[in-house]
Short mmCIF file of C-alpha atoms in Angstrom, two decimals:
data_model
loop_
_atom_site.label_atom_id
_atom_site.label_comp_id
_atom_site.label_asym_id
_atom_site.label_seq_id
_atom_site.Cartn_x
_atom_site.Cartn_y
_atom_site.Cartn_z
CA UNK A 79 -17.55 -10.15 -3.02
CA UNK A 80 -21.11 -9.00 -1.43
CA UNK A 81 -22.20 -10.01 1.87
CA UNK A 82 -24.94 -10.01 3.89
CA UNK A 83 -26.01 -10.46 7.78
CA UNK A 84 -29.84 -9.97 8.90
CA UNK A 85 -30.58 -9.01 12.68
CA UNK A 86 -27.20 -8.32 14.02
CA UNK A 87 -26.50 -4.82 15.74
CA UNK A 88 -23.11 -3.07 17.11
CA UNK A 89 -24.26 -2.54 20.93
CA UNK A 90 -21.21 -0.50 21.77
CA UNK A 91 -17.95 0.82 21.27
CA UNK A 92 -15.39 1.74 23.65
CA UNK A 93 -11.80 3.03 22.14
CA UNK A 94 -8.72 3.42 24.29
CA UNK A 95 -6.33 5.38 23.69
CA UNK A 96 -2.66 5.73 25.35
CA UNK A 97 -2.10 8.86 27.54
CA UNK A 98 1.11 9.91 25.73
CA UNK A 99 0.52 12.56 23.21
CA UNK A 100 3.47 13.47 20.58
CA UNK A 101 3.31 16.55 18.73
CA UNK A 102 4.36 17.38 14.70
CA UNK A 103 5.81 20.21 15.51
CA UNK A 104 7.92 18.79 18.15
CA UNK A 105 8.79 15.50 15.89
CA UNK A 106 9.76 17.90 12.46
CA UNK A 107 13.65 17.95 13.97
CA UNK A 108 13.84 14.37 13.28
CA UNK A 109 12.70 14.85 9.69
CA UNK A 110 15.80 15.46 7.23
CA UNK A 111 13.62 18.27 5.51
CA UNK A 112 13.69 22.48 6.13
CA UNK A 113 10.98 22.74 8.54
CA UNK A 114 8.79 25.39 6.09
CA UNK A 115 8.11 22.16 4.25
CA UNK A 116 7.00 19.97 7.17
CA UNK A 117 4.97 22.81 8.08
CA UNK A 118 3.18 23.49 4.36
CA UNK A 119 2.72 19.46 4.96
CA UNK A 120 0.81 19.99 8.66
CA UNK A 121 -1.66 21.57 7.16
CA UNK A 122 -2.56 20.06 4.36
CA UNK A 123 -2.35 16.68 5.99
CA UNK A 124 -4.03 17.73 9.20
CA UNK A 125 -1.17 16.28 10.88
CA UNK A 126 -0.81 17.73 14.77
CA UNK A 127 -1.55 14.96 17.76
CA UNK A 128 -1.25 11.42 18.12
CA UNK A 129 -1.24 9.11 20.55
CA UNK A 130 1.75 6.64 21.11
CA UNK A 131 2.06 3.67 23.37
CA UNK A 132 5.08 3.74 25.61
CA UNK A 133 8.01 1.40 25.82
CA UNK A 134 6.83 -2.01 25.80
CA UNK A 135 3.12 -1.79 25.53
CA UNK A 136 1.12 -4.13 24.08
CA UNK A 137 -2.17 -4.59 22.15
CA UNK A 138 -3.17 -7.00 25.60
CA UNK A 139 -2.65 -4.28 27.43
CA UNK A 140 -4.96 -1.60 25.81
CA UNK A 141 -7.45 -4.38 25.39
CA UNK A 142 -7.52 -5.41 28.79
CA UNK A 143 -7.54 -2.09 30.31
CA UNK A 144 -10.63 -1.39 27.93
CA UNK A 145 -12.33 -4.50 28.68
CA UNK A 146 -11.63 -4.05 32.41
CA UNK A 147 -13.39 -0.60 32.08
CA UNK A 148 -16.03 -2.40 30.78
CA UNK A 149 -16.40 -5.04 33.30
CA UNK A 150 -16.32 -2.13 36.72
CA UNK A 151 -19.20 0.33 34.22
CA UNK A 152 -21.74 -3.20 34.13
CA UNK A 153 -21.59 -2.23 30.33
CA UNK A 154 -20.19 -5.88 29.65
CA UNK A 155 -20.54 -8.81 31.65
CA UNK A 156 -17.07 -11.31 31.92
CA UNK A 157 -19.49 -14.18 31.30
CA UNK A 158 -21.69 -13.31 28.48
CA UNK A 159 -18.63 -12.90 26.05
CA UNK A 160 -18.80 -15.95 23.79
CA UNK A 161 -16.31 -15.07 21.21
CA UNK A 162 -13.10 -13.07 21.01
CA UNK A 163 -12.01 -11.73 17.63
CA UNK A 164 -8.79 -9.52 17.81
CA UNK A 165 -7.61 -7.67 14.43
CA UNK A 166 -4.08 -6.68 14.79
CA UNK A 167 -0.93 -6.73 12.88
CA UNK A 168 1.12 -6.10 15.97
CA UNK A 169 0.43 -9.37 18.16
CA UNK A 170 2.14 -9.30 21.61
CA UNK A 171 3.80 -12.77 19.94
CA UNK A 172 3.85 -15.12 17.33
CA UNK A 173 2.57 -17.96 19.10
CA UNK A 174 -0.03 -17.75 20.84
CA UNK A 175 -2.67 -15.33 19.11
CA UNK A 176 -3.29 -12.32 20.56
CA UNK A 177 -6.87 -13.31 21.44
CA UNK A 178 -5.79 -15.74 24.01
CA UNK A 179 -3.16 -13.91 25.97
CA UNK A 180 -6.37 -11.52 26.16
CA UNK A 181 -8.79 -14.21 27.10
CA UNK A 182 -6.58 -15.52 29.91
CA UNK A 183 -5.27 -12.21 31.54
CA UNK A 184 -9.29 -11.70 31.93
CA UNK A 185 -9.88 -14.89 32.94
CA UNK A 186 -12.61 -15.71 30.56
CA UNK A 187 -15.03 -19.11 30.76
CA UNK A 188 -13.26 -21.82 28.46
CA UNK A 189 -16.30 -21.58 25.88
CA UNK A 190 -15.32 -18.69 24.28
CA UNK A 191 -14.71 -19.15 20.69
CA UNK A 192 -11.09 -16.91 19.91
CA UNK A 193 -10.09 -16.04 16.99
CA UNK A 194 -7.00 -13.60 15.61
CA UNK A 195 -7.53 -11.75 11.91
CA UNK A 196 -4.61 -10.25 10.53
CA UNK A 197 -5.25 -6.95 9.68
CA UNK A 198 -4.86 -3.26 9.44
CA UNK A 199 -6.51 -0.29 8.20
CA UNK A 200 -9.22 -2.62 6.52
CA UNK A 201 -9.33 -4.04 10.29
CA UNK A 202 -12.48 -3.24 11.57
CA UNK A 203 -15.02 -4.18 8.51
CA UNK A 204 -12.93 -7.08 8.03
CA UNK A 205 -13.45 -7.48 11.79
CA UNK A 206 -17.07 -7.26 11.83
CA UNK A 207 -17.79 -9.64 8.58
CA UNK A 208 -15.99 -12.32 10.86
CA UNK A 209 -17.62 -11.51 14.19
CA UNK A 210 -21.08 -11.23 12.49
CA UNK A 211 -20.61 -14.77 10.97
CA UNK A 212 -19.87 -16.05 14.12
CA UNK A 213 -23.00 -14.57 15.35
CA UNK A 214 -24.83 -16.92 12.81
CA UNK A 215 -24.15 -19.96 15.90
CA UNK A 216 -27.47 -20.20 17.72
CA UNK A 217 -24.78 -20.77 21.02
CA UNK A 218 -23.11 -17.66 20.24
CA UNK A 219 -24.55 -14.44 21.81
CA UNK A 220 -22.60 -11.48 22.24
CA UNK A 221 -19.19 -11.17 20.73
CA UNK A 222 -16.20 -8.79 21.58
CA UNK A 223 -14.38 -7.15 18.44
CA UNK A 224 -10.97 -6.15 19.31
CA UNK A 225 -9.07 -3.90 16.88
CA UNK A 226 -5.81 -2.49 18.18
CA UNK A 227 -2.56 -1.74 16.69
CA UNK A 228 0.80 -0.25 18.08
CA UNK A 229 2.63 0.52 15.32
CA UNK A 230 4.42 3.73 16.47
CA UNK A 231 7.11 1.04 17.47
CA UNK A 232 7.25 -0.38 14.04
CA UNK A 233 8.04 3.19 12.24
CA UNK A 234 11.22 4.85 11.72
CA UNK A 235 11.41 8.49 13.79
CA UNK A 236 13.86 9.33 10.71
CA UNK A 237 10.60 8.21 8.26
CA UNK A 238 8.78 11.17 7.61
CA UNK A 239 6.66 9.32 5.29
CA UNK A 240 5.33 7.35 7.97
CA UNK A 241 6.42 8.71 11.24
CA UNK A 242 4.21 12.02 11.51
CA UNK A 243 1.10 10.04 10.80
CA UNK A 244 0.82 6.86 12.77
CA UNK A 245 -1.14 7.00 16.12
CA UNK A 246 -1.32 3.42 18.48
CA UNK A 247 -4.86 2.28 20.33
CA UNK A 248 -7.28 -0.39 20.96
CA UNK A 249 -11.38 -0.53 20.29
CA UNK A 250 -13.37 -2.55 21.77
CA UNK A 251 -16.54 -3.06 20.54
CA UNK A 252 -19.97 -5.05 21.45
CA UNK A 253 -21.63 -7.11 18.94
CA UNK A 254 -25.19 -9.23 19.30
CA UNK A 255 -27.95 -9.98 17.80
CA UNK A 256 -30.97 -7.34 17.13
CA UNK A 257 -34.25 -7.85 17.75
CA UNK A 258 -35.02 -5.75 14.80
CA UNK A 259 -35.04 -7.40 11.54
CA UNK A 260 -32.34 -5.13 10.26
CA UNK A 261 -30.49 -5.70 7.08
CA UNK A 262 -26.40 -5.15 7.17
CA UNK A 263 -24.64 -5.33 3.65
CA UNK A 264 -21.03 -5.95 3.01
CA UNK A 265 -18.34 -5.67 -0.18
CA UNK A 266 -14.97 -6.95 0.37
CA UNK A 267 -11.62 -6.69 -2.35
CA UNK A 268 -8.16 -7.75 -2.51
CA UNK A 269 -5.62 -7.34 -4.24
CA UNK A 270 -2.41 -9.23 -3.02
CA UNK A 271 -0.26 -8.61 -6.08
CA UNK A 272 0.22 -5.33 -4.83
CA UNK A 273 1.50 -6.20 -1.14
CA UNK A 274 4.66 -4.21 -0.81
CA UNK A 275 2.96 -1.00 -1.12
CA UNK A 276 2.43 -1.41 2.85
CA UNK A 277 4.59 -3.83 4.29
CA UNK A 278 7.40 -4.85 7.67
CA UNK A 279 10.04 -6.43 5.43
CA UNK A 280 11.90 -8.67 7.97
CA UNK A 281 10.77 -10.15 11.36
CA UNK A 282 8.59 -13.06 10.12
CA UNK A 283 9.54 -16.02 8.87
CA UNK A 284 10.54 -15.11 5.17
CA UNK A 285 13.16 -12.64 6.42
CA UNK A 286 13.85 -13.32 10.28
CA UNK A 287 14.87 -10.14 12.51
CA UNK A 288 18.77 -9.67 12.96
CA UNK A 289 21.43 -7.12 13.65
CA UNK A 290 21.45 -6.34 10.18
CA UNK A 291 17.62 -5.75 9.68
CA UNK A 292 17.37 -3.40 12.19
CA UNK A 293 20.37 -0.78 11.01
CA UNK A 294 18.62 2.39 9.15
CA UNK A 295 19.35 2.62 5.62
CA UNK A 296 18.80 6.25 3.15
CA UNK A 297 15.72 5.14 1.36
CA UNK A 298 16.84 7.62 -1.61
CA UNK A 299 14.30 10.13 -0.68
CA UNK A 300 15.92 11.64 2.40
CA UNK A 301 14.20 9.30 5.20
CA UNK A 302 16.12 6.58 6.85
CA UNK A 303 14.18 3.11 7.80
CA UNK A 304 14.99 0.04 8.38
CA UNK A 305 13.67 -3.59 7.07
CA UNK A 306 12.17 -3.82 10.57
CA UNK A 307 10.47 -1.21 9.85
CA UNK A 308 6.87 -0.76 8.51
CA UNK A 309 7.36 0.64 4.38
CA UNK A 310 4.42 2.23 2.77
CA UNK A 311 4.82 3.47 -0.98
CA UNK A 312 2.81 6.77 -0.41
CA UNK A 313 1.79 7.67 -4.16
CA UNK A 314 0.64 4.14 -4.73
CA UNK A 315 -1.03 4.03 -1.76
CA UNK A 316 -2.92 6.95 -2.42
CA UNK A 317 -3.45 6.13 -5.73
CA UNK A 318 -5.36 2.57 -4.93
CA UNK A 319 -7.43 4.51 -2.33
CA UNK A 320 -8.71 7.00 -4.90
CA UNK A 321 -8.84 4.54 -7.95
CA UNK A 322 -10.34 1.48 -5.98
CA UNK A 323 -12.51 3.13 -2.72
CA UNK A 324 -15.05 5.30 -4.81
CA UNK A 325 -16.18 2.32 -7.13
CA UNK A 326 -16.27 -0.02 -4.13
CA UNK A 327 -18.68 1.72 -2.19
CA UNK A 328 -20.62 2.95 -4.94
CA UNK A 329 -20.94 -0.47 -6.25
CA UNK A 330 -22.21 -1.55 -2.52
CA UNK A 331 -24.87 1.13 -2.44
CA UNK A 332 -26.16 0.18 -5.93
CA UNK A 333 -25.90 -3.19 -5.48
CA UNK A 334 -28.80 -2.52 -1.74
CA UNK A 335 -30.56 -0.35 -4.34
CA UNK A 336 -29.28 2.59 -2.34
CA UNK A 337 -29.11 6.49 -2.88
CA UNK A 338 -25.87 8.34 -1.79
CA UNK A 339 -27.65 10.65 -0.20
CA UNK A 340 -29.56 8.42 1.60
CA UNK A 341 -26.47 7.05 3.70
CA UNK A 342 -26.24 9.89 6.81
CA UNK A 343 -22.39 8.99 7.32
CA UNK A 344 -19.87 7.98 5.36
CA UNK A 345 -16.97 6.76 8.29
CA UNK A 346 -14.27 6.03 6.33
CA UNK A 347 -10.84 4.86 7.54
CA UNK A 348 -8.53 8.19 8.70
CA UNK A 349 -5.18 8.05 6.40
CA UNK A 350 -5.32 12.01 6.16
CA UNK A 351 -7.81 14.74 5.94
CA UNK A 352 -6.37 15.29 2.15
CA UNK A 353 -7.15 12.11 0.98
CA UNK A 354 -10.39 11.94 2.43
CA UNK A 355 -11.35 15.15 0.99
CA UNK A 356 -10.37 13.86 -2.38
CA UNK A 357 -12.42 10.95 -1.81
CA UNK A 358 -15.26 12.67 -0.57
CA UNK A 359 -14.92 14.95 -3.51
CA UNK A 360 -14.93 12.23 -6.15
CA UNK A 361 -17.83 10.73 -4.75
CA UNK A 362 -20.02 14.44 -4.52
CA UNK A 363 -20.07 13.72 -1.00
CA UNK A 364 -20.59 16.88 1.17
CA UNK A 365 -17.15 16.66 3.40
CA UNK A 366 -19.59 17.14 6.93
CA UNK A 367 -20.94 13.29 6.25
CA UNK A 368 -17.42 12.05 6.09
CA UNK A 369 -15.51 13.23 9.17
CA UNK A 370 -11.84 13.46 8.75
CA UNK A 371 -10.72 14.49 11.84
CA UNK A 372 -9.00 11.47 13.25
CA UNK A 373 -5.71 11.89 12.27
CA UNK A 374 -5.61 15.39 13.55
CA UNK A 375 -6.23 14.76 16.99
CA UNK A 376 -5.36 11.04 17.26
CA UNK A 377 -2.93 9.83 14.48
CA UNK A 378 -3.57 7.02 12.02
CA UNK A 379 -4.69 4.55 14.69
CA UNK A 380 -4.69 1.54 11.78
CA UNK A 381 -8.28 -0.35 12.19
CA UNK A 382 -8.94 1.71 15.00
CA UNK A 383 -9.92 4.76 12.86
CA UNK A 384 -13.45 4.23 12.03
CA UNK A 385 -14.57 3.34 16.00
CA UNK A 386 -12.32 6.40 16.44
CA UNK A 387 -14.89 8.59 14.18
CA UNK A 388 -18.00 7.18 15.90
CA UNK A 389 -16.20 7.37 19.75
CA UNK A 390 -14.62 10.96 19.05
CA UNK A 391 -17.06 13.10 16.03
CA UNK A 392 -20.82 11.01 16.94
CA UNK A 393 -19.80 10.41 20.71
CA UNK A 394 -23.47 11.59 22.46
CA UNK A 395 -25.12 11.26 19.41
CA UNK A 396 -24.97 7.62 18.82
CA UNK A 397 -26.24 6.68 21.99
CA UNK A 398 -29.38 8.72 21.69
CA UNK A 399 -30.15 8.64 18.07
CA UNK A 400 -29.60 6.06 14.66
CA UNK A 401 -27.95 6.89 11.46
CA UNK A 402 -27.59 4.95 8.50
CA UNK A 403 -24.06 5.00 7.69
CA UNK A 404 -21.23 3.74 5.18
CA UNK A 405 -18.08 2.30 6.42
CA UNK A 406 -15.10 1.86 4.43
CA UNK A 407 -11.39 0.44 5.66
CA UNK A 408 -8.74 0.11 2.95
CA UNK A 409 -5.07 -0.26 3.07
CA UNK A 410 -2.74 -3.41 3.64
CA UNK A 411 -3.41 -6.71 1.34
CA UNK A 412 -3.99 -4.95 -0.27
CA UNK A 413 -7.28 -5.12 1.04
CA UNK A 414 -10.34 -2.82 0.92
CA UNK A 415 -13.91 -3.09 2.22
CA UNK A 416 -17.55 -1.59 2.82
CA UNK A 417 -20.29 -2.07 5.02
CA UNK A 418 -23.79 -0.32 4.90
CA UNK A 419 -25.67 -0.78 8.15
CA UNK A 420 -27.66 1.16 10.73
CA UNK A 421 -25.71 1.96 14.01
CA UNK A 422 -27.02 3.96 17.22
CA UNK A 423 -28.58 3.48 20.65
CA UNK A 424 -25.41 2.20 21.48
CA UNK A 425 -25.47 1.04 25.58
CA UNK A 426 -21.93 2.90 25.32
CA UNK A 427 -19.92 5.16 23.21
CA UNK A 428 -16.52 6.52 24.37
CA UNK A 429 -12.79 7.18 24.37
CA UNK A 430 -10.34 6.22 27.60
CA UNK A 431 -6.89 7.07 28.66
CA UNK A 432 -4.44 4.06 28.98
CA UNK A 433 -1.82 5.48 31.65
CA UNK B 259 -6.03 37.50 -5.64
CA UNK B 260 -5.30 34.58 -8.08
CA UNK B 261 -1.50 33.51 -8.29
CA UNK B 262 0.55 31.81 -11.25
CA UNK B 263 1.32 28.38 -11.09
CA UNK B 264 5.21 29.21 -10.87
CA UNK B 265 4.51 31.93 -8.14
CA UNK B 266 2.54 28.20 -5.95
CA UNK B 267 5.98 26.55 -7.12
CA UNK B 268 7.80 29.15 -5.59
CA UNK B 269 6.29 29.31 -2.21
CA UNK B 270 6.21 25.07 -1.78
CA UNK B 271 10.42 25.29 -3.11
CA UNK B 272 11.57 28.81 -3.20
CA UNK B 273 14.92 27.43 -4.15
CA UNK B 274 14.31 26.30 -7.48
CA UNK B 275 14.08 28.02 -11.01
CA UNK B 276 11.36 26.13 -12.17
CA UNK B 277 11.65 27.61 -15.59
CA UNK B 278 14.89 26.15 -16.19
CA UNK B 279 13.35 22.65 -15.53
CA UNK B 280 11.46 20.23 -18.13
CA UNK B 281 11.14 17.31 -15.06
CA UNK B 282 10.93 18.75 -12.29
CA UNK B 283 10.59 14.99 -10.52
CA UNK B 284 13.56 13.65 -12.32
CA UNK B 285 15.32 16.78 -11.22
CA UNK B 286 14.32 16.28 -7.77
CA UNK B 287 12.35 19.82 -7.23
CA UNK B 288 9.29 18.21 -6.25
CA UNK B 289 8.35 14.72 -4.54
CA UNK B 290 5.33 13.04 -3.79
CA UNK B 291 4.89 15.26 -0.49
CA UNK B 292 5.51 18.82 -2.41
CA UNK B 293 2.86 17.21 -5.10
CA UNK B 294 0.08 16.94 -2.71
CA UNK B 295 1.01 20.38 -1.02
CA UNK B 296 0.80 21.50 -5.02
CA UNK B 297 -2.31 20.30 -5.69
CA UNK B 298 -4.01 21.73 -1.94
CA UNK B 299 -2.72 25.24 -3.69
CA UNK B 300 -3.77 24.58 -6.81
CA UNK B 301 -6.91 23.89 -5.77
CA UNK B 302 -7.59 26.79 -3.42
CA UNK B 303 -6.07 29.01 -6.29
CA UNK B 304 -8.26 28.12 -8.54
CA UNK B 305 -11.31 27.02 -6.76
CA UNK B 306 -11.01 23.38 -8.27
CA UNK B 307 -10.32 19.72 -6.31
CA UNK B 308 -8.12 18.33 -8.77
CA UNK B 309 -9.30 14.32 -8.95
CA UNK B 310 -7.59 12.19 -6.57
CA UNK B 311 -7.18 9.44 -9.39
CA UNK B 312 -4.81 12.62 -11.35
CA UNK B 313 -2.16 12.87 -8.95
CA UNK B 314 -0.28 11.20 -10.87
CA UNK B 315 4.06 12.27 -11.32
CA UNK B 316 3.22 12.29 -15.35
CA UNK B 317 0.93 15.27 -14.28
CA UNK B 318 3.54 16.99 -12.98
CA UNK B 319 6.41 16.91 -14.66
CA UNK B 320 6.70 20.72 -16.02
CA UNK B 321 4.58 23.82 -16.49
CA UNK B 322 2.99 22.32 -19.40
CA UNK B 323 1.80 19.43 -18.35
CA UNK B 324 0.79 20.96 -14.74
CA UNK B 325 -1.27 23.71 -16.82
CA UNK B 326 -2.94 20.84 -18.90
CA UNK B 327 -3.90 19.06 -15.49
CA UNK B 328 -5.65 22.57 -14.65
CA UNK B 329 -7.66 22.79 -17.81
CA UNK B 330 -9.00 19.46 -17.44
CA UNK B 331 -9.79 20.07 -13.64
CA UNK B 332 -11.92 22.96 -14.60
CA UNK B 333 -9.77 25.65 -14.05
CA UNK B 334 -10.13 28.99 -16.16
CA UNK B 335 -7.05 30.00 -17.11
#
């Protein structure tokens, strides 16, 4: 499906991230595998740092202490919001959304239009497809995406499929109109027939949470989860990334009329620097216009990755200059999607310390 | 100085005779971790990037089929 928004602009992004930083190295114990192999892994992977909420924090939390930030810098005014979009797959509860625990603990007008998109990896240009349709209201101004995840308390330590990778945060980011006539295109896919690839078996309503759910089980492969747990099928994964991604975005790009190498970033979601080599390499893209560097120094912060690249590898850059850019989420649906758009100038462009 | 495929195999699971083995995923020697530590070697061995879309376990199931993979990546041996 193609999609497109005229005069709409990202004004600024703000991505928080907790305070508490594990280390690879320091996790490989928990691993039931000779540490020569975890290490040959490291660096392939570019698994070292991520960041990892602590007991009992909350996507509210990071978004509130973002937004907060916000409010004390003048870089967002507590009135002016008019909409509330939060993209998570870890809600603080099942009922209410996420969006309005946020909206009250901030004590936000009552016209504020809230809305909660389920969500991961594909998060944020799933995220910004909504929030720039609800910029299409003449009453609707200035909108707050909020993409946030914890999901380091969702993964087995004992996982090392999934353990060594996953990284918790929250972005926060500012979108409005443009006084520019400016152009943003959009592709979006799904496939739900392939759903368990990436998947928390119990704790909804199909299989409730109970004793039982949460006792670890030998997956056959030497890591121990349980259903509580989130389950990702790591060859198939990787395999719809590089069968599905490439075609996706080239099909966007030809679609605008586009040259590859007229797109000066391609910010892709942050699985692992192999994969994104792979896909860079598939595509002829140089591997300096798609930064891969997230999950190195951050984790796999779920939709949080591609604010992530901007906040972290373009920090001074996008609020002085404008690049044409490529973004591409993929990963649970399963779900996969690209935007081409112009970002820069941005009023703000950083990365905070939840303590 | 360019190494053999079984001397890569080696390093990633030095306590296998891959030789001996016809499947080395059915005989547990590799999984889908060792695969994409494989294919990093391969690749800086023989200064190829294998396609994403051919790590795939049929690719990988012996010597022969791993040497087939190579050919078809580009690589000259």
């Amino acid at each position: 499906m193609k999609l497109t928004f005229r005069r709409k602009r990202i004004s600024g992004t703000l991505v928080v991230v907790p305070a508490n930083e594990r280390s690879f190295v320091a996790d490989m114990k928990n691993f039931n595998f000779p540490e020569s192999r975890s290490l040959k892994l490291k660096e392939v992977m570019g698994f070292n740092k991520r960041r990892v909420v602590g007991p009992g924090v909350c996507v509210s939390d990071l978004a509130v202490f973002g937004l907060e930030h916000l409010f004390e810098r003048g870089w967002l005014k507590r009135d002016e919001i008019d909409g509330l979009t939060v993209v998570t797959q870890t809600p603080d509860y099942l009922i209410p959304g996420t969006s309005c625990v946020i909206h009250g603990r901030l004590g936000l007008k009552q016209n504020v239009f809230c809305m909660d998109i389920s969500q991961a990896c594909t998060g944020f240009v799933m995220g910004l497809i909504q929030t720039f349709m609800l910029l299409e209201q003449e009453s609707v101004k200035k909108v707050v995406l909020i993409n946030s995840d914890v999901l380091s308390r969702k993964v087995s330590p004992q996982d090392r499929n999934i353990y060594p990778l996953v990284g918790d945060a929250c972005s926060i980011t500012v979108l409005e109109r443009d006084p520019e006539d400016s152009v943003v295109h959009a592709a979006v896919k799904v496939d739900g027939s392939r759903a368990g690839a990436l998947t928390i078996p119990a704790g909804g309503m199909r299989q409730p949470h109970t004793p039982e759910t949460a006792e670890l089980e030998d997956a056959g492969d030497g890591n121990l989860r349980a259903k509580d747990h989130l389950f990702m099928d790591g060859a198939a994964i990787f395999n719809f990334v590089q069968t599905e991604v490439p075609p996706m975005i080239e099909g966007l790009l030809a679609h605008v009329g586009a040259a590859m190498d007229s797109v000066d970033y391609f910010l892709c979601h942050q699985p692992n620097r192999f994969m994104l080599e792979k896909l860079a390499d598939k595509m002829k893209i140089p591997h300096a216009k798609m930064p891969n560097s997230v999950v190195e120094h951050f984790g796999n912060n779920s939709g949080v990755t591609i604010p992530t690249v901007m906040a972290f590898n373009l920090r001074e850059r996008l609020l002085h200059e404008k690049f044409r850019v490529c973004l591409a989420g993929f990963g649970a649906g399963l779900t996969w999607a690209g935007m081409l758009l112009n970002i820069g100038k941005f009023d703000f462009n950083t990365i905070i310390e939840y303590k | 100085m360019m190494k053999t495929t079984t001397e890569i195999l080696k390093e990633i699971r030095p306590e296998f005779d891959f030789s001996a083995s016809n499947d080395f995923l059915a005989d547990g020697m590799l999984d889908s971790f060792d695969m994409v530590t494989l294919v990093a070697a391969l690749d800086k061995n023989y200064g190829i990037s294998i396609r994403g879309t051919d790590i795939l376990p049929e690719n990988f199931q012996n010597l022969q089929t791993i040497e087939t993979l190579l050919r078809n990546s580009g690589a000259k041996i």
